[in-house]
Coordinates of C-alpha atoms and ligand atoms in Angstrom, one line a residue:
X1 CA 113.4 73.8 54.7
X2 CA 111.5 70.7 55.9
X3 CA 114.1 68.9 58.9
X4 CA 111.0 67.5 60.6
X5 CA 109.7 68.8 64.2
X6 CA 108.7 66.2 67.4
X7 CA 105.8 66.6 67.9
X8 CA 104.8 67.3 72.2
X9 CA 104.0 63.6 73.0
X10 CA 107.4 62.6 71.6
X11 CA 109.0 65.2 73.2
X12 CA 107.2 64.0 76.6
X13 CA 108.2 60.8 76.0
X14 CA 112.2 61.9 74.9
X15 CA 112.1 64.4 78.5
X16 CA 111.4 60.9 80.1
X17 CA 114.1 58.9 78.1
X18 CA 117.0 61.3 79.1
X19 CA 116.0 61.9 83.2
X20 CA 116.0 57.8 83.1
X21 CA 119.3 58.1 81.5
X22 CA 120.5 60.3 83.8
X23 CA 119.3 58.3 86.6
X24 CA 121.6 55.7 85.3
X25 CA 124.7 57.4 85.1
X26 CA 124.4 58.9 88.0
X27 CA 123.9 55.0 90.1
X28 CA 127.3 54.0 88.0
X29 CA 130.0 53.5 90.2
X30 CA 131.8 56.0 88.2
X31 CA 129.1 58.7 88.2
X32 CA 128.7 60.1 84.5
X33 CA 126.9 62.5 82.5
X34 CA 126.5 62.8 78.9
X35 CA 128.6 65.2 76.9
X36 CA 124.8 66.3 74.8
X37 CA 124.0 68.1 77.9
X38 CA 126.9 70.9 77.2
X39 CA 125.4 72.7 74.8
X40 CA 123.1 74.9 75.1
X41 CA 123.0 78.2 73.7
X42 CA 125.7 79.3 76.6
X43 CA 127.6 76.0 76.2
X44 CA 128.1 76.8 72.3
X45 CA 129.5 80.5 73.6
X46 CA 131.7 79.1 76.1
X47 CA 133.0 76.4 73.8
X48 CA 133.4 79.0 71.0
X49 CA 135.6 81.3 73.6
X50 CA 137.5 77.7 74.8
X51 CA 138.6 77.4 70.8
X52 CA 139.7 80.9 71.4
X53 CA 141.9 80.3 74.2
X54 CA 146.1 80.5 74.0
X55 CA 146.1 76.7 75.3
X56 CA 143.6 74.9 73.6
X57 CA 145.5 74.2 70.6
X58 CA 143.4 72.1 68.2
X59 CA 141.0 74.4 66.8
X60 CA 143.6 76.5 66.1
X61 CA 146.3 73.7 64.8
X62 CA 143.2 72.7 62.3
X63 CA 142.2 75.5 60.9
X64 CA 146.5 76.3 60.2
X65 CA 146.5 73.1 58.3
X66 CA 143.6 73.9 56.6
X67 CA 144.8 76.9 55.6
X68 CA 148.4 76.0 54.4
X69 CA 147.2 72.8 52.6
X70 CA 143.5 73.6 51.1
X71 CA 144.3 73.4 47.5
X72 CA 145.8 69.7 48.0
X73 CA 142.9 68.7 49.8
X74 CA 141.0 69.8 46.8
X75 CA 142.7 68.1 44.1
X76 CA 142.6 64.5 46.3
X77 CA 138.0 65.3 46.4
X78 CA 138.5 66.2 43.2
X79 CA 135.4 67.9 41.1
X80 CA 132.2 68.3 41.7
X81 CA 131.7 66.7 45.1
X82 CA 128.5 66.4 47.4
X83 CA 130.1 67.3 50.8
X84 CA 128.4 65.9 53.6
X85 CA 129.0 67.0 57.0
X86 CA 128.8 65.5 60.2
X87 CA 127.4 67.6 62.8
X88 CA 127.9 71.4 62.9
X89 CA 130.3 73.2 64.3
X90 CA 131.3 77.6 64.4
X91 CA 131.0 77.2 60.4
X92 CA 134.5 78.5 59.9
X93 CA 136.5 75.4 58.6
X94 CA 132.9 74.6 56.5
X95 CA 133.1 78.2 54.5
X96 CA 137.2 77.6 54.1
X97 CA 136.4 73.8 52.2
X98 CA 133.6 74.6 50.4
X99 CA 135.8 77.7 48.6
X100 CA 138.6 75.6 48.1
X101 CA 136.8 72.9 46.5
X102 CA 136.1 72.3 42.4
X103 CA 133.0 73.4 41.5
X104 CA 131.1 72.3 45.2
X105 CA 127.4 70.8 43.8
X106 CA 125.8 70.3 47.2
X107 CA 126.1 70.7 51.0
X108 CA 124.3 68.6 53.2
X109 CA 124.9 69.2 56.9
X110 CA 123.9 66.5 58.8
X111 CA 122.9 67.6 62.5
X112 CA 119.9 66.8 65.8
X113 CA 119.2 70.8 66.0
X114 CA 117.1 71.8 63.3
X115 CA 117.6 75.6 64.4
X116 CA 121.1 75.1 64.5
X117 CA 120.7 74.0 60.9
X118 CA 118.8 76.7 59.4
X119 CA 121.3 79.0 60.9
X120 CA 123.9 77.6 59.2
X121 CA 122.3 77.3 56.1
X122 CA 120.9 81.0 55.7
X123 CA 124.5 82.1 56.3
X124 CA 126.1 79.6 54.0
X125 CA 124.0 80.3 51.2
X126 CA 124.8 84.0 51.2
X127 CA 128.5 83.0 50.6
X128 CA 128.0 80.1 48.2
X129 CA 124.5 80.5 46.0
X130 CA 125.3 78.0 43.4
X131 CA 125.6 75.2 46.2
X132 CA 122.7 73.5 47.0
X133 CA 122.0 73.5 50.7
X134 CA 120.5 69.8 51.8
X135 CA 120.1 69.8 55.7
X136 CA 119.4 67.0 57.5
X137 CA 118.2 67.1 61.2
X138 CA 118.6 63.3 62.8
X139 CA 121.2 61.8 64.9
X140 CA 124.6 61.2 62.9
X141 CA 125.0 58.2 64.6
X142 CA 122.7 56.3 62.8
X143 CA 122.3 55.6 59.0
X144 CA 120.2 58.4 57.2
X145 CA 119.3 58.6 53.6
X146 CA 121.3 61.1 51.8
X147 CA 119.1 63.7 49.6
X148 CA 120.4 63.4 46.1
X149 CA 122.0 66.8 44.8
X150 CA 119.2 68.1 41.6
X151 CA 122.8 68.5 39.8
X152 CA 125.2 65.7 39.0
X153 CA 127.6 65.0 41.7
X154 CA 131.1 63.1 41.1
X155 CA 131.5 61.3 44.5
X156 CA 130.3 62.1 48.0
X157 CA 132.9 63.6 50.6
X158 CA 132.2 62.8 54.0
X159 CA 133.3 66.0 56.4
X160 CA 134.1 65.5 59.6
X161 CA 136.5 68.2 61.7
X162 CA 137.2 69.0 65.2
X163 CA 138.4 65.6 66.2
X164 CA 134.9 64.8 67.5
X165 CA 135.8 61.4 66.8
X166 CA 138.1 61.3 70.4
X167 CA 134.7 62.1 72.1
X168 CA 133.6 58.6 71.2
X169 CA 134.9 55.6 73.2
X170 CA 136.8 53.2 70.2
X171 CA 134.4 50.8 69.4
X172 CA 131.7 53.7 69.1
X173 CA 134.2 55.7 66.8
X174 CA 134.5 52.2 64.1
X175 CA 130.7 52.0 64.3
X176 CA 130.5 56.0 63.5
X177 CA 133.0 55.5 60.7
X178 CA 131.1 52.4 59.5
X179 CA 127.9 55.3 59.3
X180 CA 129.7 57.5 57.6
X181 CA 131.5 54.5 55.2
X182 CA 128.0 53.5 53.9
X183 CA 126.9 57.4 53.7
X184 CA 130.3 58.1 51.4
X185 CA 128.7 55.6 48.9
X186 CA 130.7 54.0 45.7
X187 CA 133.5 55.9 45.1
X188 CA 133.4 58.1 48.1
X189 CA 135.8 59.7 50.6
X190 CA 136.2 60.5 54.1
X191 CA 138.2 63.8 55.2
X192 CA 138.2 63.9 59.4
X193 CA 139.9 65.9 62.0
X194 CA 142.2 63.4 64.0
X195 CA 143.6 64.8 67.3
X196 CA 147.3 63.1 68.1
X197 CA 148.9 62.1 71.6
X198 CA 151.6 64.3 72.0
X199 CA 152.9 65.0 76.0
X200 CA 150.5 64.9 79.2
X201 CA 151.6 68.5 79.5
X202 CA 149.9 70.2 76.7
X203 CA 147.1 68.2 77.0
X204 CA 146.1 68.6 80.3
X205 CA 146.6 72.7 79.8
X206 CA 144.9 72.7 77.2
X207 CA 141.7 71.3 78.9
X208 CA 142.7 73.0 82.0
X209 CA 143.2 76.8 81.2
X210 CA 144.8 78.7 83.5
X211 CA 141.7 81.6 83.0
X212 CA 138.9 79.0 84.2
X213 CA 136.8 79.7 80.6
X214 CA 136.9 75.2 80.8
X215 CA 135.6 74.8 84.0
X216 CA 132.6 77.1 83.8
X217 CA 132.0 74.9 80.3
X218 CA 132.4 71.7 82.3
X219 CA 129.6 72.9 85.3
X220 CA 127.4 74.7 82.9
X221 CA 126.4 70.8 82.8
X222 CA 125.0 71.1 86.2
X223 CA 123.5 74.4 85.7
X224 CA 121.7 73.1 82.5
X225 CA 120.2 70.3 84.1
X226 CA 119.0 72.8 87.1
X227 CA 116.9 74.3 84.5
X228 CA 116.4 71.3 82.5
X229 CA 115.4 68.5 84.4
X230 CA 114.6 70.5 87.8
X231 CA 117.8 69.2 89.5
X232 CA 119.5 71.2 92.6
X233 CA 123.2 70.7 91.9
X234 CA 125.3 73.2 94.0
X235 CA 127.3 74.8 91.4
X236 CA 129.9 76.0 94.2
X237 CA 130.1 71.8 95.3
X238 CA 132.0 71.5 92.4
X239 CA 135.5 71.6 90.6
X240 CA 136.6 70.8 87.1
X241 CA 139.2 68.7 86.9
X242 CA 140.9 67.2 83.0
X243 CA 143.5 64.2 83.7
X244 CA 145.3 62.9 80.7
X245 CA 145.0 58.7 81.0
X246 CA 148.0 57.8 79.3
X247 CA 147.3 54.3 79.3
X248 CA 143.8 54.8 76.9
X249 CA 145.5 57.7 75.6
X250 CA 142.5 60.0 76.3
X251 CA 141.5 63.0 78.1
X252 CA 138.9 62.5 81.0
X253 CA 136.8 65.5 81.9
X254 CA 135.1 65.1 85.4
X255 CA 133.5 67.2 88.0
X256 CA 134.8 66.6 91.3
X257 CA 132.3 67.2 95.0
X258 CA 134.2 69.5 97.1
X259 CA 132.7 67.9 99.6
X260 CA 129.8 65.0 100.8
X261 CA 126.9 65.9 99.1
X262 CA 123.4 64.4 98.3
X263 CA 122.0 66.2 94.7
X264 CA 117.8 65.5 93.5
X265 CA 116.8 65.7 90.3
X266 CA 113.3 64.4 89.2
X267 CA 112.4 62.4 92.3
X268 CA 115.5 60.6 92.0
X269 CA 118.6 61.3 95.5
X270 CA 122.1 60.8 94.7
X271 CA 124.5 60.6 97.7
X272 CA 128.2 62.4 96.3
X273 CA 131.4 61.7 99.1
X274 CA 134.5 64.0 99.0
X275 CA 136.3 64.0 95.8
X276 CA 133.9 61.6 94.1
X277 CA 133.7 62.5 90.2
X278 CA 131.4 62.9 87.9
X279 CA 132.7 62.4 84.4
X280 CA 131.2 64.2 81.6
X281 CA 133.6 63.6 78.5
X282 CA 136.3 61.3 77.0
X283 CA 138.2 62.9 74.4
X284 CA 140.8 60.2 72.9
X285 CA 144.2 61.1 71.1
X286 CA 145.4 58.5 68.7
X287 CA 148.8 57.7 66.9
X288 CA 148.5 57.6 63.0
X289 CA 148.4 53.8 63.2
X290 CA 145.9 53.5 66.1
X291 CA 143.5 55.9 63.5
X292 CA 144.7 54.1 60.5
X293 CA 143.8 50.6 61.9
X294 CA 140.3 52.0 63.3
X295 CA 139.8 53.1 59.8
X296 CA 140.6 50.1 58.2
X297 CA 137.9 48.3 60.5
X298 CA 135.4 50.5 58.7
X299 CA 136.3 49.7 55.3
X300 CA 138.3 52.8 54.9
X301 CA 141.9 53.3 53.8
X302 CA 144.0 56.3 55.1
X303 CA 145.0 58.0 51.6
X304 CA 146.8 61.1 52.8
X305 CA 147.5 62.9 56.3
X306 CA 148.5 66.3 57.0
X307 CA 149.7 67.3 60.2
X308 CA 151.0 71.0 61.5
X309 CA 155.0 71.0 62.2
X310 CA 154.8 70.3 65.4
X311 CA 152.8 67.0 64.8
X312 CA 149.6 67.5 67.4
X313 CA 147.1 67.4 65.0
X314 CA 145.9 65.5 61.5
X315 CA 143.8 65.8 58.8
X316 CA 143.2 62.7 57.2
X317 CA 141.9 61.6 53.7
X318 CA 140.3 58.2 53.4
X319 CA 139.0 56.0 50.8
X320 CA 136.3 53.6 50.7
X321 CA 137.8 50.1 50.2
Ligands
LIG1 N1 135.0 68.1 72.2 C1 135.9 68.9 72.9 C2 137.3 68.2 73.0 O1 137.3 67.0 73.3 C3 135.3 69.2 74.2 C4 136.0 70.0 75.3 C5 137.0 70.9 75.1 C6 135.8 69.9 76.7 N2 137.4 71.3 76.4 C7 136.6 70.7 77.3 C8 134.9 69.1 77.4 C9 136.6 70.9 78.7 C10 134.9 69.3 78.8 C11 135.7 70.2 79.4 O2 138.3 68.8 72.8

């Protein structure tokens, strides 16, 4: 597999890029991080045993719609479709479409790791030989040309599950869905994860667990850039903290200074007071017509959603206009 590797001066020169946008969120007056920094090899284990947990329902909620309506989903993509994913995730909901699906002709997983890529791919292809495996290592954000399948495909389904669309702020989630509009192509299709407000409660649990799996996700931030970026955060000067912001309708995940603090990283100082915060994510929760309308800004028009009984999370099927 060819996904392209930096080469060391671009890698210098993308080392220098991120400390300088660290710098920056760290001189906002609302301090922030970016949610790229999570995971690492123990970020992806801690998320993997957060999806595990009793109160973090939407992995869980997901996969039971999955499960219950697969076959329907299968008839709406209809035969022979080139499935192209967004990011990669455990590989779990990836193994339960492409079995469900009418004669699968290619996979193409778009994600920035190429490790994380081959991974995927050697275990994939074990499971499903007669699917041609087409990664592609570049940022999702931005258009990419999609390799063409050596067999004849019917349409192109764009994959998209988790809800990682909440993790984008609104007008970044209509541009995303514009990227993935243009990569469906003529006659294509969109089937994404959609996490739905429901009550303050459950929300803040879930991103709140009462066994503190959340928390060491949220500072494994800080430890990361330690190692990273040769920063000296006190992991012990820090508390997670998830609010639900029913106003924006969206989780905020921040790290709160248990006291006044002053934190270096490259030759940067940044002065923290007492319960200052440092957010790291946003993860929005949307009604069906507040995804419905961002849809329709991208030129896509919600076809079909299936939600569990309880009505917390979707799975949504849109067409291109
Ligand atoms: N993308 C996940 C979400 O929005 C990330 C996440 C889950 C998370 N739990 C967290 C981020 C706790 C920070 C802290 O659901």
């Amino acid at each position: 597999m060819d996904t392209g590797s930096e080469s060391g001066a671009s890698q210098e020169s993308s080392y220098a890029r991120d400390l300088e946008e660290i710098h920056a969120g760290l001189s906002l007056a609302q301090k922030k991080l970016s949610p790229k920094y999570f995971y690492d090899e123990r970020g992806s284990q801690l998320f993997e045993a957060i999806c595990d947990l009793p109160e973090y329902y939407p992995t869980r909620t997901e996969i039971g719609i999955m499960r219950k309506y697969l076959p329907e989903m299968a008839r709406y993509i209809g035969p022979r479709p080139n499935v192209i994913e967004f990011g990669i995730g455990s590989g779990l909901k990836t193994k339960l479409l492409l079995g469900a699906l009418d004669q699968a002709v290619a996979f193409v997983p778009v994600d920035i790791s190429p490790e994380h890529l081959q991974n995927t791919v050697d275990e994939l292809e074990r499971d499903y030989p007669d699917i041609e495996m087409m990664p592609v290592a570049t940022d999702f954000t931005h258009p990419f040309p999609v390799p063409e399948p050596s067999a004849q495909s019917e349409r192109n389904v764009v994959y998209f599950p988790g809800s990682t669309i909440g993790n984008f702020e609104p007008d970044a989630a209509v541009e995303l869905l514009r990227v993935m509009h243009r990569e469906a192509d003529k006659g294509g299709c969109l089937l994404i994860g959609v996490d739905l407000q429901k009550d303050s409660n459950t929300l803040e649990q879930a991103y709140n667990d009462s066994s503190g799996i959340t928390a060491e996700f949220n500072l494994n931030m800080l430890r990361r850039l330690n190692a990273e970026f040769d920063a000296d955060f006190d992991l012990e000067g820090f508390r997670h903290d998830a609010v639900y912001n029913t106003v924006d309708g969206r989780i905020e995940m921040h790290l709160v200074s248990l006291r006044d603090q002053q934190v270096n990283i490259g030759n940067r100082r940044f002065t923290l007071n007492r319960d200052e915060t440092i957010c790291t994510e946003y993860s929005y929760k949307y009604t069906l017509p507040q995804f419905a309308d961002m849809a329709a800004q991208a030129g896509f028009t919600v076809k079909k959603v299936w939600t569990d009984s309880k009505g917390w999370f979707s799975l949504q099927y849109c067409e291109r206009d």
